[in-house]
Amino acid sequence: MKPTLPQGTRDFLPETVYKRNFIFQIIRSQFELFGFEPLETPAFENLETLMGKYGDEGDKLIFKILNNGLERVEKHQQANEDFQKVLQGKNVKGITERALKYDLTIPFARFVAMNKNQLNMPFKRYQIQPVWRADRPQRGRYREFTQCDADIVGSDSLINEIELLQIYINVFQHLKIPVQICINNRKVLAALALKCGGIHLLTDITLAIDKLDKIGLNQVVEELKRKQLSDDAISTIQQYLSFHQNNTNNFLLLSQIETLFSNIDIATKGIKELRFLFNYFQNIQFDVTLARGLNYYTGTIIEVKPLDIQMGSIGGGGRYNDLTGLFDVPNVPGVGISFGVDRIYDVMEEKNLFPPHIHHSAQVLLINFDNQYLNKNLEILSFLREHHIACELYPDSIKFDKQMKYANKKNVAFVILIGEDELKNNKVSIKNFATGKQQSVSKEDLISILEPIANK
Amino acid sequence: MKPTLPQGTRDFLPETVYKRNFIFQIIRSQFELFGFEPLETPAFENLETLMGKYGDEGDKLIFKILNNGLERVEKHQQANEDFQKVLQGKNVKGITERALKYDLTIPFARFVAMNKNQLNMPFKRYQIQPVWRADRPQRGRYREFTQCDADIVGSDSLINEIELLQIYINVFQHLKIPVQICINNRKVLAALALKCGGIHLLTDITLAIDKLDKIGLNQVVEELKRKQLSDDAISTIQQYLSFHQNNTNNFLLLSQIETLFSNIDIATKGIKELRFLFNYFQNIQFDVTLARGLNYYTGTIIEVKPLDIQMGSIGGGGRYNDLTGLFDVPNVPGVGISFGVDRIYDVMEEKNLFPPHIHHSAQVLLINFDNQYLNKNLEILSFLREHHIACELYPDSIKFDKQMKYANKKNVAFVILIGEDELKNNKVSIKNFATGKQQSVSKEDLISILEPIANK
């Protein structure tokens, strides 16, 4: 049997792990500098916690876990009946009760709903964990990928939005990725739907206008016609989109939209929120076509895209007024952002942004000449490690050349040689792998030579 | 709907995450000091990668993932047929093709089998990831738990065993957990089986003698009788176990066993290996009853238990001659160890071994008096963060008392107050939360006060 990886999944080799950790570390340290604390939830949740939260399309992409013990004879009849229901598109407990988490937000909402009374509100948590989706794999889209989320719940202050936008700015500055951060407000979109005939039109409208930059105005209008929108509605939407196409000045856009929706309360609120944020950020772009798929957003919505590179969004988030309402715990407003680490990784690879010396692995190899030097070798190993110098002894006393080949492939900085002479003189030989320079030194002198490559 | 957690899983709150990371960090830094490099494999594997590797009992405890898209009409008939096979205890592709990983070793073997020609052999990797088992949850046993493994493949040198045993010693020393490290050798157990009638008896014998310390010699003998072992065989086993009961001197035990198995080649090899290791370690105990359940072990086996506390093993491992042989890639010997982090956590909690100040979260809260001070507050926030001082602004300008209550619950060290006076004098007030001492200082003076709590 030739083993393979499941489609859409990856092994991460050491270099990749180091690079991913470099990204995680920058995100984590910003989260912590901003007062967010880490939370972790299980890989799987009860099925009913996840189902119905991501729309019909989402439900289908949730990985469900087969109940264990179905093969037991006394369970056969019930299992069979339940399976017939599965085939009809209904997921039922008899066959699957658990599912892999699809994002970090819903499990977080479940956590808040369960623990609300014990939490110090406003509660600020960050979470860096993998999620799973049965999506068709493609460039930048995997079935297992890692999300880095920060959310604040229990406060509807816009200061939270300011803080989260600042985190985006700081993180991408540290990663050296030039980005465009766009925001919009669901209240403005709601106003657009209201003006077009009712809030029930919101999804149809946002799905269509979201494509403006890709397919152009004419195609968007065609799509809206297919959705049976009235001519009046379509002309309103055309006007709305024309602002977007004609200028990128946030405050000008705001006043145009203000005029368009002058008599709609919810628009006034949304515009006020946007104006407040734009006062604090010069480099954030108002994008009236930005919608964000998830229905639980109710205020600010945010999306981050890398500049000068063809890649989907590498970050996104927004405000939700009532996320835990899904779990019958009302009145917990919140706002959150997410980093798409797998795509950030791809951008950094493509732009060559990772620092050159990113690994922590052993940079010192002790050559194994013979077991008669083992005691001395072990002594040096533990002496170096006490000084935080990562090192290893080649485990087999094979040919010198082969050991040097291993050292070369492993990219070590130094090799240490202990043979008869060294043992006699109570010295060790150390060879700089890059320069080829070799010297015979005392155990103590080793430390000063190797100090620069010690692990902090 | 009142949400719950799936049985056997846990949410990790911030304090728990910090404590777990403390353990991970100690293990990881030792792994890296010893030249191991990180590897990560996906949460799920192809079902056939895992099935049949952990015995029948293990197969049942593997979480299998339901194939997506079963509800599509054109798949109904095939799915139905496949499900009937599931009910007969056969897992077939039509209904499940993927499963959550059960340990880190088999996915690692799969990885090595797939990438053998690209790897720099001997390949040393460590892996810190969750695994999943559908076990009945109980104290110290969860359905999702984290393993920390280090393995070396491509070398059969006993130096690898020395290095791994040294990692165990170092890690538990750093964690301050007193432990008993026991070793045995599967070759000795194989010799015992051979002397009792054949290698096919190995599992029955090891399962029985493994219980010696729990149920006593008489019960072990009873169990062996039930397994139809001959009187001669049982008397051999009794003699073998009597060594264990009568003394704990490793070298004396070795010579007794050497005599018992004097004419069995495989015993001679195993004893030689054990003797080699005992020469390097005074504090490791030879335990002839130690067996380790997994069938792929072929040489040294290791188990670590905490002293003075009733808890199963918190570490274990061993040598396998042909792990990748399971995937048709022969001749890749290896040896590995694993840390049971969840139990280590429980031991440290019970023994109160975690350092007191383990968190990195914001220790500075800026009190929010009013939005008119927002600009100044934001200026101070970013100034402090540039100096690596984690801080946050209370997002709402609610009553002072309530903000102080939040600060108290969050265990902050300092609060910073910016009001009219501070704005006028271009100063900020800072209050030490523990002492209650408050002073008015310049922005720059803040840094010297807060330097000691900066994040490294």
PDB file of N, CA and C in Angstrom, chain B residues 275-349:
ATOM      1  N   ARG B 275      22.136  -3.547  29.286  1.00  0.00           N
ATOM      2  CA  ARG B 275      23.344  -3.320  30.077  1.00  0.00           C
ATOM      3  C   ARG B 275      24.058  -2.056  29.613  1.00  0.00           C
ATOM      4  N   PHE B 276      24.108  -1.876  28.285  1.00  0.00           N
ATOM      5  CA  PHE B 276      24.730  -0.679  27.715  1.00  0.00           C
ATOM      6  C   PHE B 276      24.066   0.579  28.276  1.00  0.00           C
ATOM      7  N   LEU B 277      22.730   0.582  28.310  1.00  0.00           N
ATOM      8  CA  LEU B 277      22.006   1.772  28.771  1.00  0.00           C
ATOM      9  C   LEU B 277      22.194   2.002  30.273  1.00  0.00           C
ATOM     10  N   PHE B 278      22.162   0.889  31.052  1.00  0.00           N
ATOM     11  CA  PHE B 278      22.291   1.060  32.508  1.00  0.00           C
ATOM     12  C   PHE B 278      23.668   1.602  32.883  1.00  0.00           C
ATOM     13  N   ASN B 279      24.649   1.389  32.020  1.00  0.00           N
ATOM     14  CA  ASN B 279      25.964   1.962  32.282  1.00  0.00           C
ATOM     15  C   ASN B 279      25.949   3.486  32.287  1.00  0.00           C
ATOM     16  N   TYR B 280      24.980   4.044  31.559  1.00  0.00           N
ATOM     17  CA  TYR B 280      24.940   5.510  31.455  1.00  0.00           C
ATOM     18  C   TYR B 280      23.949   6.171  32.393  1.00  0.00           C
ATOM     19  N   PHE B 281      23.062   5.379  32.973  1.00  0.00           N
ATOM     20  CA  PHE B 281      22.017   5.974  33.805  1.00  0.00           C
ATOM     21  C   PHE B 281      21.886   5.215  35.118  1.00  0.00           C
ATOM     22  N   GLN B 282      22.149   5.901  36.219  1.00  0.00           N
ATOM     23  CA  GLN B 282      21.989   5.269  37.532  1.00  0.00           C
ATOM     24  C   GLN B 282      20.531   5.224  37.968  1.00  0.00           C
ATOM     25  N   ASN B 283      19.749   6.209  37.534  1.00  0.00           N
ATOM     26  CA  ASN B 283      18.416   6.373  38.125  1.00  0.00           C
ATOM     27  C   ASN B 283      17.282   5.806  37.289  1.00  0.00           C
ATOM     28  N   ILE B 284      17.647   4.976  36.348  1.00  0.00           N
ATOM     29  CA  ILE B 284      16.603   4.359  35.529  1.00  0.00           C
ATOM     30  C   ILE B 284      16.427   2.917  35.979  1.00  0.00           C
ATOM     31  N   GLN B 285      15.161   2.497  36.121  1.00  0.00           N
ATOM     32  CA  GLN B 285      14.870   1.201  36.717  1.00  0.00           C
ATOM     33  C   GLN B 285      14.542   0.157  35.644  1.00  0.00           C
ATOM     34  N   PHE B 286      15.177  -0.979  35.742  1.00  0.00           N
ATOM     35  CA  PHE B 286      14.843  -2.123  34.893  1.00  0.00           C
ATOM     36  C   PHE B 286      13.548  -2.722  35.425  1.00  0.00           C
ATOM     37  N   ASP B 287      12.532  -2.796  34.589  1.00  0.00           N
ATOM     38  CA  ASP B 287      11.248  -3.377  35.014  1.00  0.00           C
ATOM     39  C   ASP B 287      10.877  -4.498  34.053  1.00  0.00           C
ATOM     40  N   VAL B 288      11.066  -5.740  34.500  1.00  0.00           N
ATOM     41  CA  VAL B 288      10.852  -6.889  33.607  1.00  0.00           C
ATOM     42  C   VAL B 288       9.377  -7.082  33.248  1.00  0.00           C
ATOM     43  N   THR B 289       8.480  -6.427  34.015  1.00  0.00           N
ATOM     44  CA  THR B 289       7.050  -6.593  33.719  1.00  0.00           C
ATOM     45  C   THR B 289       6.554  -5.553  32.716  1.00  0.00           C
ATOM     46  N   LEU B 290       7.396  -4.568  32.434  1.00  0.00           N
ATOM     47  CA  LEU B 290       6.988  -3.526  31.495  1.00  0.00           C
ATOM     48  C   LEU B 290       6.882  -4.112  30.087  1.00  0.00           C
ATOM     49  N   ALA B 291       5.736  -3.884  29.419  1.00  0.00           N
ATOM     50  CA  ALA B 291       5.539  -4.491  28.100  1.00  0.00           C
ATOM     51  C   ALA B 291       5.204  -3.476  27.012  1.00  0.00           C
ATOM     52  N   ARG B 292       4.447  -2.412  27.335  1.00  0.00           N
ATOM     53  CA  ARG B 292       3.922  -1.447  26.349  1.00  0.00           C
ATOM     54  C   ARG B 292       3.047  -2.169  25.330  1.00  0.00           C
ATOM     55  N   GLY B 293       1.824  -1.719  25.238  1.00  0.00           N
ATOM     56  CA  GLY B 293       0.829  -2.408  24.414  1.00  0.00           C
ATOM     57  C   GLY B 293       1.160  -2.523  22.942  1.00  0.00           C
ATOM     58  N   LEU B 294       1.824  -1.525  22.381  1.00  0.00           N
ATOM     59  CA  LEU B 294       1.876  -1.469  20.910  1.00  0.00           C
ATOM     60  C   LEU B 294       2.813  -2.507  20.317  1.00  0.00           C
ATOM     61  N   ASN B 295       2.299  -3.200  19.313  1.00  0.00           N
ATOM     62  CA  ASN B 295       3.018  -4.341  18.768  1.00  0.00           C
ATOM     63  C   ASN B 295       4.230  -3.973  17.938  1.00  0.00           C
ATOM     64  N   TYR B 296       4.333  -2.694  17.530  1.00  0.00           N
ATOM     65  CA  TYR B 296       5.451  -2.389  16.644  1.00  0.00           C
ATOM     66  C   TYR B 296       6.783  -2.233  17.361  1.00  0.00           C
ATOM     67  N   TYR B 297       6.780  -2.239  18.703  1.00  0.00           N
ATOM     68  CA  TYR B 297       8.057  -2.136  19.420  1.00  0.00           C
ATOM     69  C   TYR B 297       8.868  -3.425  19.298  1.00  0.00           C
ATOM     70  N   THR B 298      10.169  -3.276  19.124  1.00  0.00           N
ATOM     71  CA  THR B 298      11.017  -4.457  18.933  1.00  0.00           C
ATOM     72  C   THR B 298      12.262  -4.462  19.828  1.00  0.00           C
ATOM     73  N   GLY B 299      12.565  -3.346  20.484  1.00  0.00           N
ATOM     74  CA  GLY B 299      13.760  -3.296  21.332  1.00  0.00           C
ATOM     75  C   GLY B 299      13.452  -2.645  22.663  1.00  0.00           C
ATOM     76  N   THR B 300      14.243  -1.631  22.999  1.00  0.00           N
ATOM     77  CA  THR B 300      14.039  -0.881  24.234  1.00  0.00           C
ATOM     78  C   THR B 300      12.606  -0.381  24.345  1.00  0.00           C
ATOM     79  N   ILE B 301      12.008  -0.536  25.521  1.00  0.00           N
ATOM     80  CA  ILE B 301      10.731   0.132  25.790  1.00  0.00           C
ATOM     81  C   ILE B 301      10.870   0.936  27.073  1.00  0.00           C
ATOM     82  N   ILE B 302      10.189   2.056  27.102  1.00  0.00           N
ATOM     83  CA  ILE B 302      10.385   3.042  28.166  1.00  0.00           C
ATOM     84  C   ILE B 302       9.026   3.476  28.702  1.00  0.00           C
ATOM     85  N   GLU B 303       8.966   3.687  30.016  1.00  0.00           N
ATOM     86  CA  GLU B 303       7.752   4.252  30.596  1.00  0.00           C
ATOM     87  C   GLU B 303       8.141   5.168  31.748  1.00  0.00           C
ATOM     88  N   VAL B 304       7.436   6.289  31.851  1.00  0.00           N
ATOM     89  CA  VAL B 304       7.726   7.261  32.908  1.00  0.00           C
ATOM     90  C   VAL B 304       6.487   7.453  33.763  1.00  0.00           C
ATOM     91  N   LYS B 305       6.666   7.319  35.074  1.00  0.00           N
ATOM     92  CA  LYS B 305       5.554   7.539  35.997  1.00  0.00           C
ATOM     93  C   LYS B 305       5.942   8.588  37.036  1.00  0.00           C
ATOM     94  N   PRO B 306       4.991   9.406  37.442  1.00  0.00           N
ATOM     95  CA  PRO B 306       5.303  10.364  38.498  1.00  0.00           C
ATOM     96  C   PRO B 306       5.409   9.640  39.840  1.00  0.00           C
ATOM     97  N   LEU B 307       6.349  10.071  40.684  1.00  0.00           N
ATOM     98  CA  LEU B 307       6.476   9.495  42.021  1.00  0.00           C
ATOM     99  C   LEU B 307       5.453  10.140  42.967  1.00  0.00           C
ATOM    100  N   ASP B 308       5.154   9.480  44.026  1.00  0.00           N
ATOM    101  CA  ASP B 308       4.262   9.988  45.098  1.00  0.00           C
ATOM    102  C   ASP B 308       2.931  10.518  44.591  1.00  0.00           C
ATOM    103  N   ILE B 309       2.405   9.997  43.529  1.00  0.00           N
ATOM    104  CA  ILE B 309       1.099  10.464  43.090  1.00  0.00           C
ATOM    105  C   ILE B 309       0.460   9.353  42.257  1.00  0.00           C
ATOM    106  N   GLN B 310      -0.829   9.136  42.503  1.00  0.00           N
ATOM    107  CA  GLN B 310      -1.527   8.057  41.826  1.00  0.00           C
ATOM    108  C   GLN B 310      -1.958   8.512  40.437  1.00  0.00           C
ATOM    109  N   MET B 311      -1.212   8.134  39.431  1.00  0.00           N
ATOM    110  CA  MET B 311      -1.508   8.601  38.073  1.00  0.00           C
ATOM    111  C   MET B 311      -0.832   7.619  37.120  1.00  0.00           C
ATOM    112  N   GLY B 312      -1.465   7.325  36.009  1.00  0.00           N
ATOM    113  CA  GLY B 312      -0.858   6.426  35.025  1.00  0.00           C
ATOM    114  C   GLY B 312       0.439   7.005  34.499  1.00  0.00           C
ATOM    115  N   SER B 313       0.957   6.418  33.439  1.00  0.00           N
ATOM    116  CA  SER B 313       2.229   6.884  32.898  1.00  0.00           C
ATOM    117  C   SER B 313       2.065   8.260  32.265  1.00  0.00           C
ATOM    118  N   ILE B 314       3.090   9.083  32.399  1.00  0.00           N
ATOM    119  CA  ILE B 314       3.068  10.422  31.798  1.00  0.00           C
ATOM    120  C   ILE B 314       4.063  10.514  30.647  1.00  0.00           C
ATOM    121  N   GLY B 315       4.630   9.358  30.301  1.00  0.00           N
ATOM    122  CA  GLY B 315       5.534   9.317  29.165  1.00  0.00           C
ATOM    123  C   GLY B 315       5.825   7.876  28.809  1.00  0.00           C
ATOM    124  N   GLY B 316       6.125   7.646  27.545  1.00  0.00           N
ATOM    125  CA  GLY B 316       6.452   6.287  27.147  1.00  0.00           C
ATOM    126  C   GLY B 316       6.975   6.273  25.733  1.00  0.00           C
ATOM    127  N   GLY B 317       7.634   5.176  25.404  1.00  0.00           N
ATOM    128  CA  GLY B 317       8.144   5.080  24.048  1.00  0.00           C
ATOM    129  C   GLY B 317       8.904   3.801  23.857  1.00  0.00           C
ATOM    130  N   GLY B 318       9.642   3.731  22.753  1.00  0.00           N
ATOM    131  CA  GLY B 318      10.412   2.534  22.509  1.00  0.00           C
ATOM    132  C   GLY B 318      10.988   2.472  21.117  1.00  0.00           C
ATOM    133  N   ARG B 319      11.675   1.377  20.889  1.00  0.00           N
ATOM    134  CA  ARG B 319      12.341   1.181  19.592  1.00  0.00           C
ATOM    135  C   ARG B 319      11.521   0.247  18.718  1.00  0.00           C
ATOM    136  N   TYR B 320      11.455   0.622  17.467  1.00  0.00           N
ATOM    137  CA  TYR B 320      10.753  -0.201  16.467  1.00  0.00           C
ATOM    138  C   TYR B 320      11.704  -0.392  15.304  1.00  0.00           C
ATOM    139  N   ASN B 321      11.778  -1.623  14.822  1.00  0.00           N
ATOM    140  CA  ASN B 321      12.742  -1.878  13.755  1.00  0.00           C
ATOM    141  C   ASN B 321      12.189  -1.589  12.388  1.00  0.00           C
ATOM    142  N   ASP B 322      10.887  -1.520  12.271  1.00  0.00           N
ATOM    143  CA  ASP B 322      10.333  -1.516  10.930  1.00  0.00           C
ATOM    144  C   ASP B 322       8.959  -0.867  10.886  1.00  0.00           C
ATOM    145  N   LEU B 323       8.865   0.333  11.417  1.00  0.00           N
ATOM    146  CA  LEU B 323       7.562   0.985  11.497  1.00  0.00           C
ATOM    147  C   LEU B 323       7.001   1.287  10.112  1.00  0.00           C
ATOM    148  N   THR B 324       7.853   1.773   9.213  1.00  0.00           N
ATOM    149  CA  THR B 324       7.352   2.126   7.881  1.00  0.00           C
ATOM    150  C   THR B 324       7.083   0.881   7.040  1.00  0.00           C
ATOM    151  N   GLY B 325       7.522  -0.277   7.530  1.00  0.00           N
ATOM    152  CA  GLY B 325       7.168  -1.525   6.872  1.00  0.00           C
ATOM    153  C   GLY B 325       5.664  -1.675   6.734  1.00  0.00           C
ATOM    154  N   LEU B 326       4.918  -1.087   7.662  1.00  0.00           N
ATOM    155  CA  LEU B 326       3.458  -1.074   7.579  1.00  0.00           C
ATOM    156  C   LEU B 326       2.997  -0.436   6.273  1.00  0.00           C
ATOM    157  N   PHE B 327       3.846   0.428   5.713  1.00  0.00           N
ATOM    158  CA  PHE B 327       3.499   1.110   4.461  1.00  0.00           C
ATOM    159  C   PHE B 327       4.432   0.676   3.328  1.00  0.00           C
ATOM    160  N   ASP B 328       4.893  -0.583   3.439  1.00  0.00           N
ATOM    161  CA  ASP B 328       5.695  -1.179   2.370  1.00  0.00           C
ATOM    162  C   ASP B 328       7.025  -0.474   2.120  1.00  0.00           C
ATOM    163  N   VAL B 329       7.527   0.251   3.110  1.00  0.00           N
ATOM    164  CA  VAL B 329       8.870   0.826   2.989  1.00  0.00           C
ATOM    165  C   VAL B 329       9.703   0.183   4.088  1.00  0.00           C
ATOM    166  N   PRO B 330      10.469  -0.856   3.750  1.00  0.00           N
ATOM    167  CA  PRO B 330      11.168  -1.608   4.797  1.00  0.00           C
ATOM    168  C   PRO B 330      12.469  -0.937   5.214  1.00  0.00           C
ATOM    169  N   ASN B 331      13.070  -1.471   6.264  1.00  0.00           N
ATOM    170  CA  ASN B 331      14.423  -1.092   6.689  1.00  0.00           C
ATOM    171  C   ASN B 331      14.572   0.355   7.155  1.00  0.00           C
ATOM    172  N   VAL B 332      13.595   0.858   7.868  1.00  0.00           N
ATOM    173  CA  VAL B 332      13.757   2.162   8.501  1.00  0.00           C
ATOM    174  C   VAL B 332      13.579   1.980  10.002  1.00  0.00           C
ATOM    175  N   PRO B 333      14.671   1.629  10.710  1.00  0.00           N
ATOM    176  CA  PRO B 333      14.548   1.449  12.157  1.00  0.00           C
ATOM    177  C   PRO B 333      14.380   2.809  12.824  1.00  0.00           C
ATOM    178  N   GLY B 334      13.819   2.790  14.012  1.00  0.00           N
ATOM    179  CA  GLY B 334      13.644   4.057  14.707  1.00  0.00           C
ATOM    180  C   GLY B 334      13.395   3.851  16.186  1.00  0.00           C
ATOM    181  N   VAL B 335      13.380   4.960  16.900  1.00  0.00           N
ATOM    182  CA  VAL B 335      13.067   4.923  18.328  1.00  0.00           C
ATOM    183  C   VAL B 335      12.467   6.274  18.691  1.00  0.00           C
ATOM    184  N   GLY B 336      11.480   6.230  19.593  1.00  0.00           N
ATOM    185  CA  GLY B 336      10.812   7.485  19.921  1.00  0.00           C
ATOM    186  C   GLY B 336      10.282   7.511  21.337  1.00  0.00           C
ATOM    187  N   ILE B 337       9.997   8.718  21.792  1.00  0.00           N
ATOM    188  CA  ILE B 337       9.358   8.888  23.097  1.00  0.00           C
ATOM    189  C   ILE B 337       8.195   9.852  22.955  1.00  0.00           C
ATOM    190  N   SER B 338       7.295   9.773  23.932  1.00  0.00           N
ATOM    191  CA  SER B 338       6.109  10.609  23.917  1.00  0.00           C
ATOM    192  C   SER B 338       5.852  11.147  25.320  1.00  0.00           C
ATOM    193  N   PHE B 339       5.389  12.399  25.374  1.00  0.00           N
ATOM    194  CA  PHE B 339       4.994  12.992  26.657  1.00  0.00           C
ATOM    195  C   PHE B 339       3.477  13.119  26.687  1.00  0.00           C
ATOM    196  N   GLY B 340       2.857  12.696  27.767  1.00  0.00           N
ATOM    197  CA  GLY B 340       1.417  12.857  27.938  1.00  0.00           C
ATOM    198  C   GLY B 340       1.128  14.172  28.654  1.00  0.00           C
ATOM    199  N   VAL B 341       0.939  15.221  27.852  1.00  0.00           N
ATOM    200  CA  VAL B 341       0.885  16.565  28.420  1.00  0.00           C
ATOM    201  C   VAL B 341      -0.316  16.781  29.328  1.00  0.00           C
ATOM    202  N   ASP B 342      -1.442  16.173  28.983  1.00  0.00           N
ATOM    203  CA  ASP B 342      -2.637  16.407  29.794  1.00  0.00           C
ATOM    204  C   ASP B 342      -2.460  15.860  31.197  1.00  0.00           C
ATOM    205  N   ARG B 343      -1.816  14.697  31.307  1.00  0.00           N
ATOM    206  CA  ARG B 343      -1.552  14.150  32.643  1.00  0.00           C
ATOM    207  C   ARG B 343      -0.455  14.920  33.363  1.00  0.00           C
ATOM    208  N   ILE B 344       0.558  15.344  32.606  1.00  0.00           N
ATOM    209  CA  ILE B 344       1.622  16.162  33.207  1.00  0.00           C
ATOM    210  C   ILE B 344       1.001  17.420  33.811  1.00  0.00           C
ATOM    211  N   TYR B 345       0.056  17.989  33.070  1.00  0.00           N
ATOM    212  CA  TYR B 345      -0.658  19.173  33.558  1.00  0.00           C
ATOM    213  C   TYR B 345      -1.354  18.862  34.890  1.00  0.00           C
ATOM    214  N   ASP B 346      -2.062  17.744  34.913  1.00  0.00           N
ATOM    215  CA  ASP B 346      -2.788  17.378  36.136  1.00  0.00           C
ATOM    216  C   ASP B 346      -1.831  17.179  37.314  1.00  0.00           C
ATOM    217  N   VAL B 347      -0.699  16.540  37.061  1.00  0.00           N
ATOM    218  CA  VAL B 347       0.297  16.339  38.125  1.00  0.00           C
ATOM    219  C   VAL B 347       0.789  17.699  38.633  1.00  0.00           C
ATOM    220  N   MET B 348       1.093  18.598  37.696  1.00  0.00           N
ATOM    221  CA  MET B 348       1.636  19.898  38.098  1.00  0.00           C
ATOM    222  C   MET B 348       0.609  20.723  38.869  1.00  0.00           C
ATOM    223  N   GLU B 349      -0.647  20.630  38.458  1.00  0.00           N
ATOM    224  CA  GLU B 349      -1.722  21.306  39.187  1.00  0.00           C
ATOM    225  C   GLU B 349      -1.804  20.760  40.612  1.00  0.00           C
TER     226      GLU B 349
END
